[in-house]
């Protein structure tokens, strides 16, 4: 098989496909949140659920920014492409888990959130695991540019997601999402506003 120089159009193509999946995820979150404005008396909002929706929105925006570093890859084969699209699909699954098509089987978002928490936090733990692989994919130098904080951050989030999947403690879930949003904002501005 003959090897040729990498085609720069491949990076653009991959970004477009990733952008489509990310856009669907964003649309699902925004549409779900808009329901509370459109029909304020129909379904009662649950603050922890909405906070996780905000966290996921922030994570999606962060992910899209993060994926800009894909341009550093000299080649993007089908395996990398499949990995990246699968990663994006996990975000869409999280958005769908936060805002289901119907709540007919539940008394509201609080009831729904806690009944589906094992799925939601199981997928979220998987996202943080895949995130480590995605960072490594961009190269050793890029992975190392975050120091020890990046892998430690992900391992802690994975552990907390597993605890969240196992417990229905309202206090734990409120504390987890609150601290998670604060930390994620701090991480994004510290790690990405300082990188070239």
Coordinates of N, CA and C in Angstrom, one line a residue:
X1 N 0.8 -1.2 0.0 CA 0.0 0.0 0.0 C 0.9 1.2 0.0
X2 N 0.6 2.2 -0.9 CA 1.4 3.4 -1.0 C 1.0 4.4 0.0
X3 N 2.0 5.0 0.7 CA 1.7 6.1 1.7 C 1.8 7.4 1.1
X4 N 0.8 8.3 1.3 CA 0.9 9.6 0.7 C 0.8 10.6 1.9
X5 N 1.1 11.9 1.6 CA 1.1 12.9 2.6 C -0.4 13.0 3.1
X6 N -0.6 13.4 4.3 CA -1.9 13.5 4.9 C -2.7 14.6 4.2
X7 N -3.9 14.4 3.9 CA -4.8 15.3 3.2 C -5.4 16.2 4.3
X8 N -5.2 17.6 4.2 CA -5.7 18.5 5.2 C -7.2 18.5 5.2
X9 N -7.8 18.1 4.1 CA -9.3 18.1 4.1 C -9.9 17.0 5.0
X10 N -9.1 16.0 5.3 CA -9.6 15.0 6.2 C -10.0 15.6 7.6
X11 N -9.1 16.4 8.1 CA -9.3 17.1 9.4 C -10.6 17.9 9.4
X12 N -10.8 18.6 8.3 CA -12.0 19.4 8.2 C -13.3 18.5 8.1
X13 N -13.2 17.4 7.4 CA -14.3 16.5 7.3 C -14.6 15.9 8.6
X14 N -13.6 15.5 9.4 CA -13.9 14.9 10.7 C -14.5 15.9 11.6
X15 N -14.0 17.2 11.6 CA -14.6 18.2 12.4 C -16.0 18.5 12.1
X16 N -16.4 18.4 10.8 CA -17.8 18.6 10.4 C -18.7 17.5 11.0
X17 N -18.2 16.3 10.9 CA -19.1 15.2 11.4 C -19.2 15.3 12.9
X18 N -18.1 15.5 13.6 CA -18.1 15.7 15.0 C -19.0 16.9 15.4
X19 N -19.0 18.0 14.6 CA -19.8 19.1 14.9 C -21.3 18.8 14.7
X20 N -21.6 17.9 13.8 CA -23.0 17.5 13.6 C -23.5 16.8 14.9
X21 N -22.7 15.8 15.4 CA -23.2 15.1 16.6 C -23.2 16.0 17.8
X22 N -22.2 16.9 17.9 CA -22.2 17.8 19.1 C -23.4 18.7 18.9
X23 N -23.8 19.2 17.7 CA -24.9 20.0 17.5 C -26.2 19.4 17.9
X24 N -26.4 18.1 17.6 CA -27.6 17.4 18.1 C -27.6 17.3 19.6
X25 N -26.5 17.1 20.2 CA -26.5 17.1 21.7 C -26.9 18.4 22.3
X26 N -26.3 19.5 21.7 CA -26.6 20.8 22.2 C -28.1 21.1 22.0
X27 N -28.6 20.8 20.8 CA -30.0 21.0 20.5 C -30.9 20.3 21.5
X28 N -30.6 19.0 21.8 CA -31.4 18.3 22.8 C -31.4 18.9 24.2
X29 N -30.2 19.4 24.6 CA -30.2 20.1 25.9 C -31.0 21.4 25.9
X30 N -30.8 22.2 24.8 CA -31.5 23.5 24.8 C -33.0 23.3 24.6
X31 N -33.4 22.3 23.8 CA -34.8 22.1 23.6 C -35.4 21.6 25.0
X32 N -34.7 20.7 25.7 CA -35.2 20.3 27.0 C -35.3 21.4 28.0
X33 N -34.3 22.3 28.0 CA -34.4 23.4 28.9 C -35.5 24.4 28.6
X34 N -35.7 24.5 27.3 CA -36.8 25.5 26.8 C -38.2 25.0 27.2
X35 N -38.4 23.7 27.4 CA -39.7 23.2 27.8 C -40.2 23.8 29.1
X36 N -39.2 24.1 30.0 CA -39.6 24.7 31.3 C -40.1 26.2 31.1
X37 N -39.6 26.8 30.0 CA -40.1 28.2 29.7 C -41.4 28.1 29.0
X38 N -41.5 27.2 28.0 CA -42.7 27.0 27.2 C -43.9 26.5 28.0
X39 N -43.7 25.6 28.9 CA -44.7 25.0 29.7 C -44.4 25.0 31.2
X40 N -44.3 26.2 31.8 CA -43.9 26.2 33.2 C -44.7 25.4 34.2
X41 N -46.0 25.2 34.0 CA -46.8 24.5 34.9 C -46.9 23.0 34.6
X42 N -46.5 22.6 33.5 CA -46.7 21.2 33.1 C -45.8 20.2 33.8
X43 N -44.5 20.5 33.9 CA -43.5 19.7 34.6 C -42.7 20.5 35.5
X44 N -42.5 20.1 36.7 CA -41.7 20.8 37.7 C -40.2 20.6 37.4
X45 N -39.5 21.7 37.4 CA -38.0 21.6 37.2 C -37.4 21.1 38.5
X46 N -36.3 20.3 38.4 CA -35.5 19.9 39.5 C -34.1 20.5 39.4
X47 N -33.7 21.3 40.4 CA -32.5 22.0 40.3 C -31.2 21.2 40.0
X48 N -31.1 20.0 40.6 CA -29.9 19.2 40.4 C -29.9 18.7 39.0
X49 N -31.1 18.3 38.4 CA -31.2 17.9 37.0 C -30.8 19.0 36.1
X50 N -31.3 20.2 36.3 CA -30.9 21.3 35.5 C -29.5 21.7 35.6
X51 N -28.9 21.5 36.8 CA -27.5 21.8 37.0 C -26.6 20.8 36.2
X52 N -27.0 19.5 36.1 CA -26.3 18.5 35.3 C -26.5 18.9 33.8
X53 N -27.6 19.4 33.4 CA -27.8 19.8 32.1 C -26.8 21.0 31.8
X54 N -26.7 21.9 32.7 CA -25.7 23.0 32.5 C -24.3 22.5 32.5
X55 N -24.0 21.5 33.3 CA -22.6 20.9 33.3 C -22.3 20.3 32.0
X56 N -23.3 19.5 31.5 CA -23.1 18.9 30.2 C -23.0 19.9 29.1
X57 N -23.7 21.0 29.1 CA -23.6 22.0 28.1 C -22.2 22.6 28.1
X58 N -21.7 22.9 29.3 CA -20.3 23.4 29.5 C -19.3 22.4 28.9
X59 N -19.5 21.1 29.3 CA -18.6 20.1 28.8 C -18.6 20.0 27.3
X60 N -19.8 20.1 26.7 CA -19.9 20.0 25.2 C -19.1 21.1 24.6
X61 N -19.3 22.3 25.1 CA -18.6 23.5 24.5 C -17.1 23.3 24.7
X62 N -16.7 22.8 25.9 CA -15.3 22.5 26.2 C -14.7 21.5 25.2
X63 N -15.5 20.4 25.0 CA -15.1 19.3 24.1 C -14.9 19.8 22.7
X64 N -15.8 20.7 22.2 CA -15.7 21.2 20.9 C -14.4 22.0 20.7
X65 N -14.1 22.8 21.8 CA -12.9 23.6 21.8 C -11.7 22.7 21.8
X66 N -11.7 21.7 22.6 CA -10.6 20.7 22.9 C -10.3 20.0 21.6
X67 N -11.3 19.6 20.8 CA -11.1 18.9 19.6 C -10.4 19.6 18.5
X68 N -10.2 21.0 18.7 CA -9.5 21.7 17.7 C -8.0 21.2 17.6
X69 N -7.6 20.6 18.7 CA -6.2 20.1 18.7 C -6.0 18.9 17.8
X70 N -7.1 18.4 17.3 CA -7.0 17.2 16.3 C -6.1 17.6 15.1
X71 N -6.0 18.9 14.8 CA -5.2 19.3 13.7 C -3.7 18.9 13.8
X72 N -3.3 18.6 15.1 CA -1.9 18.2 15.3 C -1.6 16.8 14.8
X73 N -2.7 16.0 14.6 CA -2.5 14.6 14.1 C -2.0 14.6 12.7
X74 N -1.0 13.9 12.4 CA -0.5 13.8 11.0 C -1.4 13.0 10.1
X75 N -2.0 12.0 10.7 CA -2.9 11.1 9.9 C -4.2 10.8 10.8
X76 N -5.3 10.8 10.2 CA -6.5 10.4 10.8 C -7.1 9.2 10.0
X77 N -6.9 8.0 10.5 CA -7.4 6.8 9.9 C -8.9 6.6 10.3
X78 N -9.4 5.5 9.8 CA -10.8 5.2 10.1 C -11.0 4.9 11.6
X79 N -10.0 4.2 12.2 CA -10.0 3.9 13.6 C -10.2 5.1 14.5
X80 N -9.3 6.1 14.2 CA -9.4 7.4 15.0 C -10.7 8.0 14.8
X81 N -11.2 8.1 13.5 CA -12.5 8.7 13.2 C -13.6 8.0 13.9
X82 N -13.6 6.6 13.9 CA -14.6 5.9 14.6 C -14.6 6.2 16.1
X83 N -13.4 6.2 16.7 CA -13.2 6.5 18.1 C -13.8 7.9 18.4
X84 N -13.5 8.9 17.6 CA -14.0 10.3 17.9 C -15.5 10.4 17.7
X85 N -16.1 9.7 16.7 CA -17.5 9.8 16.6 C -18.2 9.0 17.7
X86 N -17.7 7.9 18.2 CA -18.2 7.2 19.3 C -18.2 8.0 20.6
X87 N -17.1 8.8 20.7 CA -16.9 9.7 21.9 C -18.1 10.7 21.8
X88 N -18.3 11.3 20.7 CA -19.3 12.3 20.5 C -20.7 11.7 20.8
X89 N -20.9 10.5 20.4 CA -22.2 9.8 20.6 C -22.5 9.6 22.1
X90 N -21.5 9.5 22.9 CA -21.7 9.4 24.4 C -22.3 10.7 24.9
X91 N -21.9 11.8 24.4 CA -22.5 13.1 24.8 C -23.9 13.2 24.4
X92 N -24.2 12.7 23.2 CA -25.6 12.7 22.8 C -26.5 11.8 23.7
X93 N -25.9 10.6 24.0 CA -26.6 9.7 24.9 C -26.9 10.4 26.3
X94 N -25.9 11.1 26.8 CA -26.1 11.9 28.1 C -27.2 12.9 27.9
X95 N -27.2 13.6 26.8 CA -28.3 14.6 26.6 C -29.7 14.0 26.6
X96 N -29.8 12.8 25.9 CA -31.0 12.1 25.8 C -31.4 11.6 27.2
X97 N -30.5 11.1 27.9 CA -30.8 10.6 29.3 C -31.2 11.8 30.2
X98 N -30.8 13.0 30.0 CA -31.2 14.1 30.8 C -32.6 14.6 30.4
X99 N -32.9 14.5 29.1 CA -34.2 15.0 28.6 C -34.8 13.9 27.7
X100 N -35.5 13.0 28.3 CA -36.2 11.9 27.6 C -37.3 12.5 26.7
X101 N -37.8 11.7 25.8 CA -38.9 12.1 24.9 C -40.1 12.3 25.7
X102 N -40.4 11.5 26.7 CA -41.6 11.7 27.5 C -41.3 11.3 29.0
X103 N -42.0 11.9 29.9 CA -41.9 11.6 31.3 C -43.2 10.8 31.8
X104 N -43.9 10.2 30.9 CA -45.2 9.5 31.2 C -45.0 8.5 32.4
X105 N -43.9 7.9 32.5 CA -43.8 6.8 33.5 C -43.2 7.4 34.8
X106 N -43.1 8.7 34.9 CA -42.4 9.3 36.1 C -43.3 10.4 36.6
X107 N -43.1 10.8 37.9 CA -43.8 11.9 38.5 C -43.2 13.3 38.1
X108 N -42.0 13.3 37.6 CA -41.4 14.5 37.2 C -39.9 14.3 37.0
X109 N -39.1 15.4 36.8 CA -37.7 15.2 36.5 C -36.9 14.7 37.7
X110 N -37.3 15.0 38.9 CA -36.6 14.5 40.1 C -36.7 13.0 40.1
X111 N -37.9 12.5 40.0 CA -38.2 11.0 40.0 C -37.4 10.4 38.8
X112 N -37.5 11.0 37.6 CA -36.8 10.4 36.5 C -35.3 10.4 36.7
X113 N -34.7 11.5 37.1 CA -33.3 11.6 37.3 C -32.7 10.5 38.2
X114 N -33.4 10.3 39.3 CA -32.8 9.3 40.3 C -33.1 7.9 39.8
X115 N -34.2 7.7 39.1 CA -34.4 6.3 38.6 C -33.5 6.0 37.4
X116 N -32.9 7.0 36.7 CA -32.0 6.7 35.6 C -30.6 7.0 35.9
X117 N -30.3 7.3 37.2 CA -29.0 7.8 37.6 C -27.9 6.8 37.3
X118 N -28.1 5.5 37.4 CA -27.1 4.5 37.1 C -26.7 4.6 35.6
X119 N -27.6 4.7 34.7 CA -27.3 4.9 33.3 C -26.6 6.2 33.1
X120 N -27.1 7.3 33.6 CA -26.5 8.6 33.4 C -25.1 8.7 33.9
X121 N -24.9 8.3 35.1 CA -23.5 8.4 35.7 C -22.6 7.3 35.2
X122 N -23.1 6.2 34.8 CA -22.3 5.1 34.2 C -21.7 5.6 32.8
X123 N -22.6 6.3 32.0 CA -22.1 6.8 30.8 C -21.2 8.0 31.0
X124 N -21.5 8.8 32.1 CA -20.6 9.9 32.4 C -19.2 9.4 32.8
X125 N -19.1 8.4 33.6 CA -17.9 7.8 34.0 C -17.1 7.3 32.7
X126 N -17.8 6.7 31.8 CA -17.2 6.3 30.5 C -16.7 7.5 29.7
X127 N -17.4 8.6 29.7 CA -16.9 9.8 29.0 C -15.6 10.3 29.6
X128 N -15.5 10.3 30.9 CA -14.2 10.7 31.5 C -13.1 9.7 31.2
X129 N -13.4 8.4 31.1 CA -12.4 7.5 30.7 C -12.0 7.7 29.3
X130 N -12.9 7.9 28.4 CA -12.6 8.1 27.0 C -11.9 9.4 26.8
X131 N -12.2 10.4 27.6 CA -11.5 11.7 27.6 C -10.0 11.5 27.8
X132 N -9.6 10.6 28.6 CA -8.1 10.4 28.8 C -7.5 9.9 27.5
X133 N -8.2 8.9 26.8 CA -7.7 8.4 25.6 C -7.7 9.5 24.5
X134 N -8.7 10.3 24.5 CA -8.8 11.4 23.5 C -7.6 12.4 23.7
X135 N -7.3 12.7 24.9 CA -6.2 13.6 25.2 C -4.9 12.9 24.7
X136 N -4.7 11.7 25.0 CA -3.5 11.0 24.6 C -3.4 10.9 23.1
X137 N -4.5 10.8 22.4 CA -4.5 10.7 21.0 C -3.9 11.9 20.3
X138 N -3.9 13.0 21.0 CA -3.4 14.3 20.4 C -1.9 14.4 20.6
X139 N -1.3 13.4 21.2 CA 0.2 13.4 21.3 C 0.7 13.4 22.8
X140 N 1.8 12.9 23.0 CA 2.4 12.8 24.3 C 2.7 14.2 24.8
X141 N 3.2 15.1 24.0 CA 3.5 16.5 24.4 C 2.2 17.2 24.9
X142 N 1.1 17.0 24.1 CA -0.1 17.6 24.5 C -0.6 17.0 25.8
X143 N -0.6 15.7 25.9 CA -1.1 15.1 27.2 C -0.3 15.6 28.4
X144 N 1.1 15.7 28.2 CA 1.9 16.1 29.2 C 1.8 17.6 29.6
X145 N 1.2 18.4 28.7 CA 1.1 19.8 28.9 C 0.2 20.1 30.1
X146 N -0.7 19.2 30.4 CA -1.6 19.4 31.5 C -1.1 18.9 32.9
X147 N 0.1 18.3 32.9 CA 0.7 17.8 34.1 C -0.1 16.7 34.6
X148 N -0.1 16.5 36.0 CA -0.8 15.4 36.6 C -2.2 15.7 36.8
X149 N -2.6 17.0 36.7 CA -4.0 17.4 37.0 C -5.0 16.7 36.1
X150 N -4.7 16.6 34.8 CA -5.7 16.0 33.9 C -6.1 14.6 34.3
X151 N -5.1 13.7 34.4 CA -5.5 12.3 34.7 C -6.1 12.2 36.1
X152 N -5.6 13.0 37.1 CA -6.1 12.9 38.4 C -7.6 13.4 38.4
X153 N -7.8 14.5 37.7 CA -9.2 15.1 37.5 C -10.1 14.0 37.0
X154 N -9.7 13.3 35.9 CA -10.6 12.3 35.3 C -10.8 11.1 36.3
X155 N -9.8 10.7 36.9 CA -10.0 9.5 37.9 C -10.9 9.9 39.0
X156 N -10.8 11.1 39.5 CA -11.7 11.6 40.6 C -13.1 11.7 40.1
X157 N -13.3 12.3 38.9 CA -14.7 12.3 38.3 C -15.3 11.0 38.1
X158 N -14.4 10.0 37.6 CA -14.9 8.6 37.4 C -15.4 8.1 38.7
X159 N -14.6 8.2 39.7 CA -14.9 7.7 41.1 C -16.2 8.3 41.6
X160 N -16.4 9.6 41.4 CA -17.5 10.3 41.9 C -18.8 9.9 41.1
X161 N -18.6 9.7 39.8 CA -19.7 9.2 39.0 C -20.2 7.9 39.4
X162 N -19.3 7.0 39.8 CA -19.7 5.7 40.3 C -20.4 5.8 41.6
X163 N -20.0 6.7 42.5 CA -20.7 6.9 43.7 C -22.1 7.4 43.5
X164 N -22.1 8.4 42.5 CA -23.4 9.0 42.2 C -24.4 8.0 41.6
X165 N -23.8 7.0 40.8 CA -24.7 6.0 40.3 C -25.3 5.1 41.4
X166 N -24.5 4.9 42.5 CA -24.9 4.0 43.5 C -25.8 4.7 44.6
X167 N -25.7 6.0 44.7 CA -26.5 6.6 45.8 C -27.6 7.6 45.3
X168 N -28.7 7.6 46.0 CA -29.7 8.6 45.7 C -29.7 9.7 46.7
X169 N -28.6 9.9 47.4 CA -28.5 11.0 48.4 C -28.7 12.4 47.7
X170 N -29.7 13.1 48.0 CA -29.9 14.4 47.4 C -28.8 15.4 47.7
X171 N -28.2 15.3 48.9 CA -27.1 16.2 49.3 C -25.9 15.9 48.5
X172 N -25.6 14.6 48.3 CA -24.4 14.2 47.5 C -24.5 14.7 46.1
X173 N -25.7 14.5 45.5 CA -25.9 14.9 44.1 C -25.8 16.4 44.0
X174 N -26.4 17.2 44.9 CA -26.3 18.6 44.8 C -24.9 19.1 45.0
X175 N -24.2 18.5 45.9 CA -22.8 18.9 46.2 C -21.9 18.6 45.0
X176 N -22.1 17.4 44.4 CA -21.3 16.9 43.3 C -21.4 17.8 42.1
X177 N -22.7 18.1 41.7 CA -22.9 18.9 40.5 C -22.4 20.4 40.8
X178 N -22.6 20.9 42.0 CA -22.2 22.3 42.3 C -20.7 22.4 42.2
X179 N -20.0 21.5 42.9 CA -18.5 21.5 42.9 C -18.0 21.2 41.5
X180 N -18.7 20.3 40.8 CA -18.2 19.9 39.5 C -18.3 21.1 38.5
X181 N -19.3 21.9 38.5 CA -19.4 23.0 37.7 C -18.3 24.1 38.0
X182 N -18.1 24.3 39.3 CA -17.1 25.3 39.7 C -15.7 24.8 39.2
X183 N -15.4 23.5 39.5 CA -14.1 23.0 39.1 C -14.0 23.0 37.6
X184 N -15.0 22.6 36.8 CA -14.9 22.5 35.4 C -14.6 23.9 34.8
X185 N -15.3 24.9 35.3 CA -15.0 26.3 34.8 C -13.6 26.6 35.1
X186 N -13.1 26.3 36.3 CA -11.7 26.6 36.7 C -10.7 25.9 35.8
X187 N -11.0 24.6 35.6 CA -10.1 23.8 34.7 C -10.1 24.4 33.3
X188 N -11.2 24.7 32.7 CA -11.2 25.2 31.3 C -10.4 26.5 31.2
X189 N -10.7 27.4 32.1 CA -10.0 28.7 32.0 C -8.5 28.6 32.3
X190 N -8.1 27.7 33.2 CA -6.7 27.6 33.6 C -6.0 26.8 32.5
X191 N -6.6 25.7 32.0 CA -5.9 24.8 31.1 C -5.9 25.3 29.6
X192 N -7.0 26.0 29.2 CA -7.1 26.3 27.8 C -6.9 27.7 27.4
X193 N -7.1 28.6 28.3 CA -6.8 30.0 28.0 C -5.3 30.3 28.0
X194 N -4.5 29.3 28.6 CA -3.1 29.5 28.7 C -2.3 28.7 27.6
X195 N -3.0 27.8 27.0 CA -2.3 27.0 25.9 C -2.3 27.9 24.6
X196 N -1.2 27.6 23.9 CA -1.1 28.3 22.6 C -2.2 28.0 21.7

